């Protein structure tokens, strides 16, 4: 590595990352693999023609025919040893052991720049053989004829960091006779400071992320430019993005369950364009884009497909209901005691599971749970877009560019089908279905114009205008049903069968039959047909004008003004078709509700049409004439249909925000070796759309580059962003401050040192209101009950925000929510060549995160507030003979949580810590 | 559904007409764009072979690059080779290599350098917005990243490959990409230029837009684009950066906060100036509502659940 000569290479040597690109590998799609393999084989076939080569280091390539060919291939084996949390290692690093193609490059250059098919070809690949990222990039050019680029990327995206939604796990029930008994997670004593919380019996820890996934994303891009230097230039392109793999989907159906989901979505994007030079120094372009998106995800939960979710069985007393031994999915999160709405069972002190059976048996039929779930559908979206662009410096002192585009996507989802087979205690339903066609559009019209006028040689005025208008009208013709249970005596909850309303099960005159759906007076409609219409749009106009002045070649500056006006329009007009509601109202758009009869003899009587007259069709209270409300019709089968009128017209919400900002900046080079860049921005918004949208924006950037010697380069940077909204009930403040330093020293051919440090300070705060309510007994004195309405350690006040929802008997609490993260990042690399043929590298990269936050739940682990992530590495490369070299690399990955990993009382969860060592042995041949 | 017409045919017709019209207009178009750089008054061209006598190493590097053919081999005024970019060199030669009598990129202002390069590299999707280039405004010239004579990267004559080239100035971003939760830039899967156009874009931070002028994020995260019947509005109005960091960060999914609930409550608190609904009263933070996204799992938008449950 030679010192940099003045004016020769104003650059640094390539900094090697820990492990380098050699750790990328994986299988690709067969077609692309084949292409890569064929090219690789051809390249190797050509290699015997090698003639001119150095005896060490990089070769000058091989002349073959009209081409100079330069190839390099690096392959080898990686061995790794991982201890600790394998899932976190997989989420962060995911490099495994095995044989890998770490790198392969091919470069062909026509010697006379007039090759038969091409003048230049570059083909670069890495990562094949099993690593999470494999990439191939190909570029083929023939001057003035064509330029073809291809890129294939495969990303194995594994995710299982289980503190994302922390805390997932309930506190364990402390046994009688222990230091603290009962549902105490953190006795408020000097020994165990803190407060009690809810717990579960039993407490079952969720040890994996509820949203874990293991997707493979394959991205392909092909671009061909024909006649790239001609007056008419044509461009063709195609991109494909395919995402496929298993993951998990959570939803609330009485218990929060974690359903397996198969992800499958594909985007095919086609583009064609032409650049035309009609006038001198003027280019006009037209592009047509066609993009098609299709999604074929499916969510399935049943014992045959996902046995892992069905670790328990029902203990039914009779065959009249769901059979005993039926596998049941009780969901992800358990909190069985005390709360009014606990999961999966409510306020049950005794263990809800009998572990004496195999599989364990659910002992309480009132518990929520799933017997099966499915959600399938195939939404499709087509997005045609056209765009016209121009750029011109036709006029000597006036340069301008601009574009205008129109796009309208049509998202159709015609086959939605959701089927739920569960028991939801709060609605007393034994399942539900949802379907109905969906269509959404996104219409976008946008344009921009920029002009630069050279007033003098030193003074320039630049103006930029941008217009962006989009709107997304959406519609769902909803068709939902509530499924109720049959009414066999003594059978409740999941023990019941799903009832089907028909003449056989519910003959006229016998709507109390046990086979009929059993309703209560509060049951929702059996069938809901309605409409949901939504609209979201934004109209943005923005203009920036700047004056730029070059004082001399060492000093230049600019001052500018930015004005933006944007209006956001939002409208939601929906049938009140929530299957949980009684159907008392029909929202803005009207609806059609159907109430089936059926219920116990005591509740479902002729006086209320056997409970078909409920909800919107309930008979008026006393005096109680047997007359249905308007819109309700008694059908021949005993059901009642309600055609609900449209309610008040929906109100469109308009939010208009005006932004004014001053811009200021300078570039100063006091001496040739020193360069200073500074940029400032001060902005004001007169309104916010969300509570974290700032009304005051400040931005400061400073970058200093100093090159005291040709072999030394020093860099320092400061970047500060400050946002705030001073509204008293918002009090939002954010800052993002980075302070960086980096140095590169290359004192001689044998040694180079690269090191740096970055301090990143992130802070955010805002007033929040939240509900918090907890009660516990036996403290401080036995027999007393204490209510706690704010989380421990959080300074709360009465919620200052008018209109905030209030939890009866408790908050809401107002608190200043704060979060800060102070991150230190240090890196260093030392490259030393002890001999002509040996190159050694030792390096280190480490991130040290220290943060703080309020905790609304005392069971919350600190998670990513505090940790160290360190990655030292070392490499030795030995040049053996004529471009053939041997390389050994060692890479270490260490992740250590340094905060509160398991708060007292929290059900045990595994630490996220891991230590991973990768040892790589590889050979590289450049020829 | 009656929400619009199918414009496919009219689009194609418009495109065809445009192409035909453009072709017709282009036929008499003059050769344009390429013009030799001006030099000292009275200076004349001496030819690249003359340059080679003193600058052989540079000549050999340039001879292997695509510039060689563009500036020397093919027709017109561009036959001047080195002098296409550096200007006529007779005065420089006669002055015994006087550097003041030829255009020297290393001493030139960024505006002058850019003007030289854009003489040829003007137009096309990548260079359409050079006027808006924040790089150019900050004095970062073409020669700051590209080296026609000494490029280390095989592509685009870059001084170094991405991301190292970008990290040379963007030090904080290097730290962000080294956090455990990050876009796979250091791994080589994603490049800085996938999301940013270093030559300028219409929007801020030189961030690219999708073909529909939507967020570039949706190119890879296509399932989040929608449009959905029930949008999580800030995703579309304010962008992904409302909740996520873009390069990398300390928190899962590059969220701005370590705890999901606190992130949600920042907006979902009833407030005078907020359009977001406050969290309802039964969302007792002491109980099992440990993470909003466990129930509101379709946080980026849903087609059939207004509460974004599914």
Coordinates of C-alpha atoms in Angstrom, one line a residue, chain B residues 8 13 53 66 83 98-99 144 159 167 172 199 202 212 237 255-256 271 275 283-284 288 299:
Chain B
X8 CA -54.5 1.6 -19.9
X13 CA -51.7 5.5 -27.0
X53 CA 4.8 12.1 -23.0
X66 CA -14.8 4.1 -21.2
X83 CA -8.1 18.1 -23.8
X98 CA 2.6 25.3 -16.3
X99 CA -0.4 24.1 -14.3
X144 CA -15.2 14.0 -5.2
X159 CA -12.9 6.3 -6.1
X167 CA -18.8 6.8 4.8
X172 CA -22.6 9.2 11.6
X199 CA -26.6 13.4 -8.2
X202 CA -36.5 16.5 -6.1
X212 CA -45.2 6.6 -8.5
X237 CA -48.5 11.4 5.0
X255 CA -38.0 1.9 15.8
X256 CA -37.3 5.2 17.3
X271 CA -54.7 16.1 22.4
X275 CA -55.8 13.8 14.7
X283 CA -56.1 -0.2 27.5
X284 CA -54.8 -0.7 31.0
X288 CA -51.7 -7.7 29.4
X299 CA -49.9 -1.4 11.9

